[in-house]
mmCIF file of C-alpha atoms in Angstrom:
data_model
loop_
_atom_site.group_PDB
_atom_site.id
_atom_site.type_symbol
_atom_site.label_atom_id
_atom_site.label_comp_id
_atom_site.label_asym_id
_atom_site.label_seq_id
_atom_site.Cartn_x
_atom_site.Cartn_y
_atom_site.Cartn_z
ATOM 1 C CA MET A 1129 132.207 79.906 103.382
ATOM 2 C CA ALA A 1130 131.636 78.629 106.888
ATOM 3 C CA LYS A 1131 132.107 81.113 109.718
ATOM 4 C CA VAL A 1132 133.878 79.708 112.796
ATOM 5 C CA VAL A 1133 134.223 81.711 116.013
ATOM 6 C CA VAL A 1134 136.794 80.615 118.600
ATOM 7 C CA ILE A 1135 136.104 81.859 122.123
ATOM 8 C CA GLY A 1136 139.409 82.229 123.947
ATOM 9 C CA GLY A 1137 142.867 82.919 122.551
ATOM 10 C CA GLY A 1138 145.029 80.572 124.610
ATOM 11 C CA TRP A 1139 147.172 77.848 123.081
ATOM 12 C CA SER A 1140 144.152 75.673 122.299
ATOM 13 C CA GLY A 1141 142.197 78.566 120.769
ATOM 14 C CA CYS A 1142 145.124 79.549 118.562
ATOM 15 C CA ALA A 1143 145.588 75.937 117.452
ATOM 16 C CA ALA A 1144 141.874 75.616 116.681
ATOM 17 C CA ALA A 1145 141.897 78.842 114.695
ATOM 18 C CA LEU A 1146 144.836 77.653 112.585
ATOM 19 C CA THR A 1147 143.370 74.285 111.623
ATOM 20 C CA ALA A 1148 139.876 75.696 111.048
ATOM 21 C CA ARG A 1149 141.429 78.261 108.730
ATOM 22 C CA LYS A 1150 143.443 75.591 106.922
ATOM 23 C CA ALA A 1151 140.246 73.625 106.436
ATOM 24 C CA GLY A 1152 138.852 76.652 104.620
ATOM 25 C CA ALA A 1153 136.747 78.433 107.230
ATOM 26 C CA GLU A 1154 136.481 82.151 107.890
ATOM 27 C CA VAL A 1155 137.804 82.356 111.451
ATOM 28 C CA THR A 1156 137.465 84.927 114.223
ATOM 29 C CA VAL A 1157 139.061 84.632 117.672
ATOM 30 C CA LEU A 1158 137.406 86.455 120.573
ATOM 31 C CA GLU A 1159 139.922 87.100 123.365
ATOM 32 C CA ARG A 1160 138.849 88.935 126.505
ATOM 33 C CA THR A 1161 142.325 90.349 127.343
ATOM 34 C CA ASP A 1162 144.890 92.174 125.223
ATOM 35 C CA LEU A 1163 147.163 89.122 124.835
ATOM 36 C CA LEU A 1164 146.932 85.737 123.195
ATOM 37 C CA LEU A 1165 148.131 82.559 124.940
ATOM 38 C CA GLY A 1166 146.692 83.138 128.425
ATOM 39 C CA LEU A 1167 148.685 80.971 130.828
ATOM 40 C CA GLY A 1168 151.121 80.319 127.986
ATOM 41 C CA ASN A 1169 152.588 83.705 128.845
ATOM 42 C CA VAL A 1170 153.882 82.246 132.113
ATOM 43 C CA GLY A 1171 154.415 78.628 131.050
ATOM 44 C CA GLY A 1172 157.259 77.777 128.763
ATOM 45 C CA ILE A 1173 157.871 74.049 129.173
ATOM 46 C CA MET A 1174 157.657 71.928 126.013
ATOM 47 C CA ARG A 1175 158.923 68.538 124.866
ATOM 48 C CA ASN A 1176 159.480 67.108 128.364
ATOM 49 C CA ASN A 1177 158.900 63.341 128.536
ATOM 50 C CA GLY A 1178 155.939 62.299 126.333
ATOM 51 C CA ARG A 1179 155.351 65.841 125.092
ATOM 52 C CA PHE A 1180 158.221 65.245 122.689
ATOM 53 C CA THR A 1181 156.262 62.432 121.035
ATOM 54 C CA ALA A 1182 153.031 64.436 120.908
ATOM 55 C CA ALA A 1183 154.800 67.495 119.462
ATOM 56 C CA GLU A 1184 156.270 65.456 116.625
ATOM 57 C CA GLU A 1185 152.916 63.779 115.959
ATOM 58 C CA ILE A 1186 151.024 67.054 115.655
ATOM 59 C CA LYS A 1187 153.622 68.392 113.229
ATOM 60 C CA LEU A 1188 153.206 65.305 111.031
ATOM 61 C CA LEU A 1189 149.418 65.548 111.191
ATOM 62 C CA GLY A 1190 149.686 68.951 109.551
ATOM 63 C CA ALA A 1191 149.609 71.479 112.381
ATOM 64 C CA PRO A 1192 153.298 72.312 112.886
ATOM 65 C CA GLU A 1193 153.046 76.091 113.282
ATOM 66 C CA LEU A 1194 152.763 76.479 117.054
ATOM 67 C CA ILE A 1195 155.301 73.760 117.838
ATOM 68 C CA GLU A 1196 157.741 75.389 115.421
ATOM 69 C CA ILE A 1197 157.221 78.772 117.079
ATOM 70 C CA THR A 1198 157.948 77.393 120.549
ATOM 71 C CA ASP A 1199 161.039 75.679 119.130
ATOM 72 C CA GLN A 1200 162.191 78.949 117.551
ATOM 73 C CA ALA A 1201 161.586 80.828 120.818
ATOM 74 C CA ALA A 1202 163.404 78.248 122.952
ATOM 75 C CA ARG A 1203 166.003 79.633 125.358
ATOM 76 C CA HIS A 1204 167.150 76.136 126.283
ATOM 77 C CA LYS A 1205 166.781 72.689 124.707
ATOM 78 C CA ASP A 1206 167.314 69.159 126.042
ATOM 79 C CA VAL A 1207 167.081 70.285 129.668
ATOM 80 C CA ASP A 1208 166.723 67.641 132.375
ATOM 81 C CA PHE A 1209 165.215 68.456 135.762
ATOM 82 C CA PRO A 1210 163.744 66.202 138.496
ATOM 83 C CA GLY A 1211 161.413 63.638 136.911
ATOM 84 C CA HIS A 1212 161.665 65.201 133.447
ATOM 85 C CA ARG A 1213 163.935 64.741 130.463
ATOM 86 C CA HIS A 1214 164.751 66.585 127.245
ATOM 87 C CA ALA A 1215 162.594 69.636 128.023
ATOM 88 C CA SER A 1216 162.598 72.711 125.849
ATOM 89 C CA LEU A 1217 162.015 76.083 127.563
ATOM 90 C CA TYR A 1218 160.580 78.842 125.397
ATOM 91 C CA ASP A 1219 161.013 82.520 126.180
ATOM 92 C CA VAL A 1220 157.695 83.746 127.545
ATOM 93 C CA ASN A 1221 158.667 87.302 126.607
ATOM 94 C CA LEU A 1222 158.929 86.491 122.886
ATOM 95 C CA VAL A 1223 156.357 83.884 122.038
ATOM 96 C CA GLU A 1224 153.031 85.790 122.104
ATOM 97 C CA PRO A 1225 153.866 88.307 119.338
ATOM 98 C CA MET A 1226 155.210 85.454 117.215
ATOM 99 C CA VAL A 1227 151.929 83.570 117.514
ATOM 100 C CA ARG A 1228 149.899 86.723 116.917
ATOM 101 C CA ARG A 1229 151.764 87.461 113.683
ATOM 102 C CA LYS A 1230 151.343 83.883 112.468
ATOM 103 C CA LEU A 1231 147.568 83.938 112.961
ATOM 104 C CA GLU A 1232 147.217 87.341 111.313
ATOM 105 C CA SER A 1233 149.341 86.212 108.354
ATOM 106 C CA MET A 1234 146.863 83.409 107.735
ATOM 107 C CA GLY A 1235 143.898 85.761 107.576
ATOM 108 C CA ILE A 1236 142.473 84.963 111.026
ATOM 109 C CA GLU A 1237 140.584 87.856 112.600
ATOM 110 C CA LEU A 1238 141.727 88.563 116.150
ATOM 111 C CA ARG A 1239 139.383 90.583 118.346
ATOM 112 C CA PHE A 1240 141.002 91.546 121.643
ATOM 113 C CA GLU A 1241 139.247 92.834 124.759
ATOM 114 C CA THR A 1242 136.099 91.134 123.462
ATOM 115 C CA ARG A 1243 134.495 89.019 126.151
ATOM 116 C CA ALA A 1244 131.658 86.616 125.338
ATOM 117 C CA VAL A 1245 129.089 86.712 128.132
ATOM 118 C CA ASP A 1246 125.989 84.942 126.807
ATOM 119 C CA VAL A 1247 124.528 82.949 123.935
ATOM 120 C CA LYS A 1248 121.427 83.099 121.746
ATOM 121 C CA MET A 1249 120.107 79.618 121.076
ATOM 122 C CA ASP A 1250 118.101 78.294 118.151
ATOM 123 C CA GLY A 1251 116.913 74.968 119.501
ATOM 124 C CA SER A 1252 120.078 73.042 120.362
ATOM 125 C CA ARG A 1253 122.272 75.235 118.159
ATOM 126 C CA ILE A 1254 124.093 78.400 119.182
ATOM 127 C CA LYS A 1255 122.951 81.174 116.873
ATOM 128 C CA GLY A 1256 125.159 83.915 118.277
ATOM 129 C CA LEU A 1257 127.285 85.166 121.158
ATOM 130 C CA LEU A 1258 126.623 88.310 123.150
ATOM 131 C CA THR A 1259 129.765 90.259 124.038
ATOM 132 C CA ALA A 1260 130.244 92.432 127.108
ATOM 133 C CA ASP A 1261 129.894 95.413 124.744
ATOM 134 C CA GLU A 1262 126.401 94.180 123.853
ATOM 135 C CA GLU A 1263 127.272 93.132 120.317
ATOM 136 C CA TRP A 1264 125.905 89.912 118.836
ATOM 137 C CA VAL A 1265 128.467 87.757 116.994
ATOM 138 C CA GLU A 1266 126.958 85.066 114.774
ATOM 139 C CA ALA A 1267 128.669 82.030 113.239
ATOM 140 C CA ASP A 1268 128.009 78.564 111.870
ATOM 141 C CA VAL A 1269 130.252 76.745 114.319
ATOM 142 C CA PHE A 1270 131.719 77.825 117.677
ATOM 143 C CA ILE A 1271 134.754 76.459 119.491
ATOM 144 C CA GLU A 1272 135.058 77.139 123.207
ATOM 145 C CA THR A 1273 138.598 77.296 124.547
ATOM 146 C CA THR A 1274 137.980 79.484 127.572
ATOM 147 C CA GLY A 1275 139.854 77.291 130.021
ATOM 148 C CA SER A 1276 138.507 76.326 133.399
ATOM 149 C CA THR A 1277 139.416 79.177 135.746
ATOM 150 C CA GLY A 1278 137.409 82.116 137.009
ATOM 151 C CA PRO A 1279 135.344 83.977 137.782
ATOM 152 C CA MET A 1280 137.321 85.546 140.618
ATOM 153 C CA GLY A 1281 134.814 84.104 143.068
ATOM 154 C CA ASN A 1282 136.268 80.656 142.369
ATOM 155 C CA CYS A 1283 139.734 81.754 143.467
ATOM 156 C CA LEU A 1284 138.195 83.246 146.600
ATOM 157 C CA ARG A 1285 135.998 80.239 147.337
ATOM 158 C CA TYR A 1286 138.387 77.412 146.499
ATOM 159 C CA GLY A 1287 141.770 79.097 146.935
ATOM 160 C CA ASN A 1288 143.457 81.879 148.891
ATOM 161 C CA GLY A 1289 141.836 84.740 147.023
ATOM 162 C CA CYS A 1290 142.562 86.495 143.746
ATOM 163 C CA SER A 1291 146.307 86.102 143.306
ATOM 164 C CA MET A 1292 146.566 88.835 140.627
ATOM 165 C CA CYS A 1293 147.737 86.501 137.878
ATOM 166 C CA ILE A 1294 148.263 86.853 134.135
ATOM 167 C CA LEU A 1295 144.546 86.240 133.538
ATOM 168 C CA ARG A 1296 143.825 89.705 135.004
ATOM 169 C CA CYS A 1297 140.147 89.119 135.730
ATOM 170 C CA PRO A 1298 139.730 92.330 137.793
ATOM 171 C CA THR A 1299 140.626 94.362 134.691
ATOM 172 C CA TYR A 1300 139.209 92.353 131.796
ATOM 173 C CA GLY A 1301 136.291 90.673 133.513
ATOM 174 C CA PRO A 1302 135.721 87.068 134.454
ATOM 175 C CA ARG A 1303 135.768 84.175 132.059
ATOM 176 C CA ILE A 1304 132.261 82.895 131.258
ATOM 177 C CA SER A 1305 131.414 79.244 130.573
ATOM 178 C CA ILE A 1306 129.759 79.373 127.144
ATOM 179 C CA SER A 1307 128.739 75.711 127.243
ATOM 180 C CA ARG A 1308 126.918 76.330 130.500
ATOM 181 C CA ARG A 1309 125.158 79.351 129.004
ATOM 182 C CA ALA A 1310 124.073 76.960 126.251
ATOM 183 C CA GLY A 1311 122.481 74.699 128.856
ATOM 184 C CA VAL A 1312 125.251 72.119 129.411
ATOM 185 C CA GLU A 1313 126.218 71.488 133.008
ATOM 186 C CA ASP A 1314 129.906 72.015 133.793
ATOM 187 C CA LEU A 1315 132.099 69.184 135.054
ATOM 188 C CA LEU A 1316 134.289 69.944 138.086
ATOM 189 C CA GLY A 1317 137.708 68.486 138.836
ATOM 190 C CA GLN A 1318 138.572 67.497 142.382
ATOM 191 C CA ARG A 1319 141.555 67.364 144.719
ATOM 192 C CA GLY A 1320 142.573 64.337 146.719
ATOM 193 C CA ASP A 1321 140.371 65.434 149.649
ATOM 194 C CA ASP A 1322 137.271 65.667 147.379
ATOM 195 C CA SER A 1323 137.244 69.488 147.406
ATOM 196 C CA TYR A 1324 136.894 71.133 144.009
ATOM 197 C CA GLY A 1325 139.477 72.702 141.720
ATOM 198 C CA ALA A 1326 143.255 72.688 141.746
ATOM 199 C CA MET A 1327 145.833 75.420 142.148
ATOM 200 C CA SER A 1328 147.996 76.565 139.240
ATOM 201 C CA GLY A 1329 151.304 74.814 139.519
ATOM 202 C CA SER A 1330 154.018 77.433 139.143
ATOM 203 C CA CYS A 1331 154.978 81.044 139.776
ATOM 204 C CA LYS A 1332 157.239 83.501 138.014
ATOM 205 C CA LEU A 1333 160.048 85.351 139.799
ATOM 206 C CA SER A 1334 161.720 88.505 138.597
ATOM 207 C CA LYS A 1335 165.180 87.477 137.354
ATOM 208 C CA GLY A 1336 166.699 90.765 138.526
ATOM 209 C CA SER A 1337 165.748 89.966 142.112
ATOM 210 C CA LEU A 1338 167.978 86.859 142.276
ATOM 211 C CA ALA A 1339 171.666 86.571 143.140
ATOM 212 C CA PRO A 1340 174.024 86.837 140.123
ATOM 213 C CA GLU A 1341 175.311 83.276 140.544
ATOM 214 C CA ILE A 1342 171.753 81.905 140.367
ATOM 215 C CA VAL A 1343 171.044 83.928 137.231
ATOM 216 C CA GLU A 1344 174.307 82.769 135.655
ATOM 217 C CA CYS A 1345 173.432 79.132 136.367
ATOM 218 C CA LEU A 1346 169.946 79.548 134.900
ATOM 219 C CA GLU A 1347 171.157 81.250 131.750
ATOM 220 C CA LYS A 1348 173.832 78.617 131.183
ATOM 221 C CA GLU A 1349 171.999 75.436 132.196
ATOM 222 C CA GLY A 1350 168.324 76.454 132.043
ATOM 223 C CA VAL A 1351 167.680 74.976 135.484
ATOM 224 C CA ALA A 1352 168.742 75.525 139.100
ATOM 225 C CA VAL A 1353 167.806 73.160 141.940
ATOM 226 C CA LEU A 1354 168.181 74.698 145.412
ATOM 227 C CA PRO A 1355 167.655 72.652 148.622
ATOM 228 C CA VAL A 1356 164.846 73.803 150.916
ATOM 229 C CA PRO A 1357 165.711 74.091 154.638
ATOM 230 C CA GLY A 1358 164.474 70.957 156.396
ATOM 231 C CA GLU A 1359 162.019 72.824 158.613
ATOM 232 C CA ASP A 1360 160.298 74.286 155.520
ATOM 233 C CA VAL A 1361 159.816 71.082 153.512
ATOM 234 C CA SER A 1362 156.057 70.533 152.939
ATOM 235 C CA PHE A 1363 154.785 67.447 151.145
ATOM 236 C CA GLU A 1364 151.150 68.356 151.828
ATOM 237 C CA LYS A 1365 151.216 71.196 149.307
ATOM 238 C CA LEU A 1366 151.973 68.819 146.432
ATOM 239 C CA GLY A 1367 148.343 67.665 146.583
ATOM 240 C CA TYR A 1368 147.017 71.129 145.666
ATOM 241 C CA LYS A 1369 148.841 71.394 142.362
ATOM 242 C CA VAL A 1370 147.260 71.348 138.929
ATOM 243 C CA CYS A 1371 150.482 69.913 137.549
ATOM 244 C CA GLN A 1372 150.664 66.444 139.083
ATOM 245 C CA GLN A 1373 153.650 65.683 136.871
ATOM 246 C CA TYR A 1374 155.605 67.984 139.175
ATOM 247 C CA ALA A 1375 154.062 66.716 142.429
ATOM 248 C CA LEU A 1376 157.201 64.711 143.144
ATOM 249 C CA ARG A 1377 159.215 64.469 146.347
ATOM 250 C CA GLU A 1378 162.086 66.382 144.736
ATOM 251 C CA PHE A 1379 159.806 69.387 144.226
ATOM 252 C CA ALA A 1380 159.050 69.549 147.963
ATOM 253 C CA GLU A 1381 162.638 69.063 149.107
ATOM 254 C CA ASN A 1382 164.021 71.578 146.627
ATOM 255 C CA VAL A 1383 163.159 74.821 144.947
ATOM 256 C CA VAL A 1384 163.296 74.056 141.220
ATOM 257 C CA LEU A 1385 163.875 77.084 138.997
ATOM 258 C CA LEU A 1386 163.674 77.128 135.184
ATOM 259 C CA ASP A 1387 164.793 79.903 132.843
ATOM 260 C CA THR A 1388 161.882 80.989 130.644
ATOM 261 C CA GLY A 1389 163.015 84.605 130.341
ATOM 262 C CA TYR A 1390 161.590 85.147 133.767
ATOM 263 C CA VAL A 1391 162.383 82.551 136.407
ATOM 264 C CA LYS A 1392 159.773 79.821 136.625
ATOM 265 C CA LEU A 1393 159.395 78.600 140.209
ATOM 266 C CA MET A 1394 157.920 75.112 140.113
ATOM 267 C CA THR A 1395 155.486 75.407 142.994
ATOM 268 C CA SER A 1396 151.926 76.693 143.342
ATOM 269 C CA TYR A 1397 152.996 79.311 145.888
ATOM 270 C CA TYR A 1398 155.786 79.804 148.381
ATOM 271 C CA PRO A 1399 155.721 82.170 151.382
ATOM 272 C CA LEU A 1400 158.092 85.001 150.575
ATOM 273 C CA GLU A 1401 159.785 84.998 153.973
ATOM 274 C CA LYS A 1402 160.644 81.301 153.609
ATOM 275 C CA LEU A 1403 161.730 81.742 149.997
ATOM 276 C CA ARG A 1404 164.145 84.483 151.043
ATOM 277 C CA LYS A 1405 165.800 82.119 153.541
ATOM 278 C CA ILE A 1406 167.300 80.195 150.602
ATOM 279 C CA LYS A 1407 170.798 81.249 149.573
ATOM 280 C CA GLY A 1408 170.669 83.388 146.461
ATOM 281 C CA LEU A 1409 166.978 84.227 146.848
ATOM 282 C CA GLU A 1410 167.337 86.777 149.690
ATOM 283 C CA ASN A 1411 165.809 89.535 147.549
ATOM 284 C CA ALA A 1412 163.418 87.414 145.471
ATOM 285 C CA ARG A 1413 160.077 88.855 144.407
ATOM 286 C CA TYR A 1414 157.152 87.515 142.419
ATOM 287 C CA ALA A 1415 156.292 88.671 138.921
ATOM 288 C CA ASP A 1416 153.291 86.351 138.404
ATOM 289 C CA PRO A 1417 151.096 85.884 140.243
ATOM 290 C CA TYR A 1418 151.854 88.905 142.352
ATOM 291 C CA SER A 1419 150.460 87.113 145.385
ATOM 292 C CA GLY A 1420 152.611 84.020 144.767
ATOM 293 C CA GLY A 1421 153.766 84.142 148.377
ATOM 294 C CA ARG A 1422 150.274 83.119 149.433
ATOM 295 C CA GLY A 1423 148.352 81.534 146.602
ATOM 296 C CA ASN A 1424 147.653 81.070 142.911
ATOM 297 C CA SER A 1425 144.719 80.817 140.532
ATOM 298 C CA ILE A 1426 142.229 77.958 140.825
ATOM 299 C CA ARG A 1427 141.463 75.836 137.778
ATOM 300 C CA TYR A 1428 139.377 72.833 136.643
ATOM 301 C CA LEU A 1429 136.002 74.190 137.673
ATOM 302 C CA SER A 1430 134.359 74.287 134.252
ATOM 303 C CA MET A 1431 134.900 71.403 131.859
ATOM 304 C CA ALA A 1432 132.346 70.491 129.190
ATOM 305 C CA PRO A 1433 131.251 66.922 128.421
ATOM 306 C CA ARG A 1434 132.412 66.095 124.882
ATOM 307 C CA ASP A 1435 133.023 63.243 122.501
ATOM 308 C CA ASN A 1436 136.421 62.237 121.155
ATOM 309 C CA GLY A 1437 135.944 64.503 118.154
ATOM 310 C CA MET A 1438 135.813 67.396 120.667
ATOM 311 C CA LYS A 1439 132.110 68.181 120.109
ATOM 312 C CA VAL A 1440 130.257 69.305 123.227
ATOM 313 C CA GLU A 1441 127.432 66.968 124.108
ATOM 314 C CA GLY A 1442 123.984 68.487 123.768
ATOM 315 C CA VAL A 1443 124.908 71.426 121.515
ATOM 316 C CA LYS A 1444 124.939 70.750 117.780
ATOM 317 C CA ASN A 1445 127.465 73.374 116.706
ATOM 318 C CA LEU A 1446 129.836 73.737 119.680
ATOM 319 C CA LEU A 1447 133.257 72.127 120.007
ATOM 320 C CA CYS A 1448 135.772 72.592 122.801
ATOM 321 C CA ALA A 1449 139.487 72.145 123.474
ATOM 322 C CA GLY A 1450 142.200 72.674 126.057
ATOM 323 C CA GLU A 1451 141.258 72.594 129.735
ATOM 324 C CA LYS A 1452 137.650 73.237 128.748
ATOM 325 C CA SER A 1453 137.622 69.755 127.231
ATOM 326 C CA GLY A 1454 138.949 67.837 130.220
ATOM 327 C CA LEU A 1455 141.521 67.606 132.968
ATOM 328 C CA PHE A 1456 144.412 68.299 130.622
ATOM 329 C CA VAL A 1457 147.593 70.050 131.723
ATOM 330 C CA GLY A 1458 149.976 71.879 129.437
ATOM 331 C CA HIS A 1459 150.536 73.718 126.202
ATOM 332 C CA THR A 1460 151.164 70.644 124.050
ATOM 333 C CA GLU A 1461 147.937 69.076 125.279
ATOM 334 C CA ALA A 1462 146.109 72.318 124.417
ATOM 335 C CA ILE A 1463 147.634 72.402 120.931
ATOM 336 C CA VAL A 1464 146.675 68.766 120.241
ATOM 337 C CA THR A 1465 143.043 69.150 121.350
ATOM 338 C CA GLY A 1466 142.721 72.577 119.728
ATOM 339 C CA SER A 1467 144.086 71.370 116.384
ATOM 340 C CA LEU A 1468 141.542 68.553 116.297
ATOM 341 C CA ALA A 1469 138.641 70.829 117.276
ATOM 342 C CA GLY A 1470 139.548 73.362 114.584
ATOM 343 C CA HIS A 1471 139.728 70.733 111.858
ATOM 344 C CA ASN A 1472 136.468 69.180 113.007
ATOM 345 C CA SER A 1473 134.673 72.534 112.899
ATOM 346 C CA ALA A 1474 134.753 72.279 109.084
ATOM 347 C CA ARG A 1475 133.566 68.680 109.156
ATOM 348 C CA LEU A 1476 130.740 69.635 111.505
ATOM 349 C CA PHE A 1477 129.631 72.416 109.152
ATOM 350 C CA LEU A 1478 129.629 70.015 106.201
ATOM 351 C CA GLY A 1479 127.805 67.266 108.080
ATOM 352 C CA MET A 1480 130.783 64.934 107.733
ATOM 353 C CA PRO A 1481 131.746 62.411 110.441
ATOM 354 C CA LEU A 1482 134.141 64.058 112.884
ATOM 355 C CA LEU A 1483 137.734 62.908 112.879
ATOM 356 C CA ASN A 1484 138.719 60.890 115.952
ATOM 357 C CA LEU A 1485 142.463 60.495 116.244
ATOM 358 C CA PRO A 1486 143.259 56.782 116.641
ATOM 359 C CA ARG A 1487 144.627 55.511 119.941
ATOM 360 C CA SER A 1488 147.775 54.335 118.222
ATOM 361 C CA LEU A 1489 148.784 58.014 118.439
ATOM 362 C CA ALA A 1490 149.591 59.621 121.785
ATOM 363 C CA GLY A 1491 147.282 62.506 120.879
ATOM 364 C CA GLY A 1492 144.328 60.250 120.126
ATOM 365 C CA ASP A 1493 144.974 58.115 123.162
ATOM 366 C CA ILE A 1494 145.071 60.959 125.682
ATOM 367 C CA ILE A 1495 141.842 62.470 124.306
ATOM 368 C CA ALA A 1496 140.015 59.147 124.697
ATOM 369 C CA TYR A 1497 141.704 58.251 128.006
ATOM 370 C CA ALA A 1498 140.845 61.579 129.645
ATOM 371 C CA ASN A 1499 137.232 61.179 128.505
ATOM 372 C CA GLU A 1500 137.032 57.696 129.988
ATOM 373 C CA MET A 1501 138.450 58.933 133.274
ATOM 374 C CA LEU A 1502 135.722 61.590 133.576
ATOM 375 C CA GLY A 1503 133.290 58.737 134.190
ATOM 376 C CA VAL A 1504 135.338 57.349 137.093
ATOM 377 C CA PRO A 1505 135.197 59.045 140.529
ATOM 378 C CA GLU A 1506 138.952 58.795 141.034
ATOM 379 C CA GLY A 1507 139.450 60.073 137.501
ATOM 380 C CA LEU A 1508 138.198 63.529 138.489
ATOM 381 C CA LYS A 1509 141.126 63.803 140.918
ATOM 382 C CA ASN A 1510 143.785 63.189 138.276
ATOM 383 C CA ARG A 1511 145.212 65.487 135.602
ATOM 384 C CA TYR A 1512 146.233 64.213 132.197
ATOM 385 C CA THR A 1513 149.455 65.189 130.510
ATOM 386 C CA PHE A 1514 152.017 63.593 128.234
ATOM 387 C CA SER A 1515 154.715 64.735 130.636
ATOM 388 C CA GLY A 1516 153.971 62.778 133.805
ATOM 389 C CA GLY A 1517 151.458 61.446 136.312
ATOM 390 C CA LYS A 1518 148.835 58.817 135.489
ATOM 391 C CA TYR A 1519 148.692 59.441 131.782
ATOM 392 C CA PHE A 1520 152.446 59.250 131.170
ATOM 393 C CA GLU A 1521 152.470 55.927 133.065
ATOM 394 C CA HIS A 1522 149.690 54.745 130.741
ATOM 395 C CA MET A 1523 151.542 56.092 127.714
ATOM 396 C CA LEU A 1524 154.636 54.102 128.675
ATOM 397 C CA LYS A 1525 152.608 50.908 129.140
ATOM 398 C CA GLN A 1526 151.009 51.358 125.722
ATOM 399 C CA GLY A 1527 154.399 51.843 124.082
ATOM 400 C CA LEU A 1528 153.415 55.285 122.805
ATOM 401 C CA TYR A 1529 156.384 57.246 124.220
ATOM 402 C CA SER A 1530 159.217 57.725 121.766
ATOM 403 C CA THR A 1531 161.900 60.272 120.970
ATOM 404 C CA ASP A 1532 162.707 58.508 117.698
ATOM 405 C CA ARG A 1533 161.431 60.874 115.006
ATOM 406 C CA GLN A 1534 161.527 58.212 112.313
ATOM 407 C CA ALA A 1535 159.461 55.797 114.426
ATOM 408 C CA ILE A 1536 156.891 58.514 115.111
ATOM 409 C CA GLU A 1537 156.759 59.352 111.415
ATOM 410 C CA GLU A 1538 156.188 55.685 110.503
ATOM 411 C CA ARG A 1539 153.382 55.514 113.078
ATOM 412 C CA VAL A 1540 151.567 58.486 111.503
ATOM 413 C CA GLU A 1541 152.176 57.205 107.964
ATOM 414 C CA LYS A 1542 150.791 53.782 108.886
ATOM 415 C CA ILE A 1543 147.360 55.168 109.794
ATOM 416 C CA GLY A 1544 147.233 57.377 106.700
ATOM 417 C CA LEU A 1545 146.755 60.657 108.524
ATOM 418 C CA ARG A 1546 149.917 62.496 107.547
ATOM 419 C CA GLY A 1547 148.972 66.078 106.692
ATOM 420 C CA ILE A 1548 145.270 65.588 107.535
ATOM 421 C CA PHE A 1549 145.077 69.059 109.128
ATOM 422 C CA GLU A 1550 146.395 70.619 105.923
ATOM 423 C CA VAL A 1551 143.416 69.351 103.889
ATOM 424 C CA LYS A 1552 141.073 72.080 102.703
ATOM 425 C CA LEU A 1553 137.495 70.903 103.159
ATOM 426 C CA LEU A 1554 135.524 74.058 102.410
#
């Protein structure tokens, strides 16, 4: 049996582990913290705009588990907020144990507090990974889903310092770029002013610190939109955000709050004194990152060059997914790329051609589109998501956006890929 090791237990790593396991591989996930899902523990937004289409596609392709879990954990469905329609908001307090149990039930080995720090190469193949505990972990195929943040020096150099976020680098150690250790140069995303990186796009507020009427609105409607005093409106800050789908005028003129169990504040950071000027937020405090009044984590500083089958260029047995594989934003995007990488790990082991999802699917199109944009200078300044920005505009032009489940099903049936991720190859 082929041994596949997934480095990183975020949404993309979990998706990769599931499809690699379904393909018949023995799968181990190395996660440097004590939680799966990484930024998924503070995210929560699914099915907004084109993410609905992509979620239905991935279910039909044979990787429904993670989408079904986020649906089951949803606190609110069909929520509209500025620039976004039919969003589903999962409870960030419930979802991680649900995912953990699913992976364990499928026989996937989860190794927490296990940080990969180096590689042993055999020519252009990775023979094994060295952990921070000085253990060598060998496998036939590796999948890197370590994201694009860290080490802490990046947040200091390109941001406003370590913001004490859910990634908890001071405790669990910095994320290491495995592809770079294997000799592949990292790609760096840029901001509009050509500086590197981008700031995480939202913060979490403690629900108990808000006025009762705000909490009541959030729990009933899922969303609260509060006007910002005119003297505090800042359009400049929109350019720092990872999440360009939320870099809209309405997000500068208002504070947009979403109920994900905590209260998701849709801005990279917001000075606490100014936040407390807004009616109902007089006692507000941050839950993640703890320094959300000043800054947030910096991302997109470590992408790997890859093909559309998710294989890293220059390393024979390394695939990648999630932010590691391009300027993708969001959980759905991570699940799509991770599912493909996991399935292709079995094909790579067998010497089969890797599966490329066709561009008649939103999932296949975004993977190819984001790759094309990496070769264009302006492309490094954009982020790619089904939910907004440049890619959603492209998705609309291509006629790929749909909320019609039957039409999406017919699309997947037409290309003959229904259930492809359920096929056991090994």
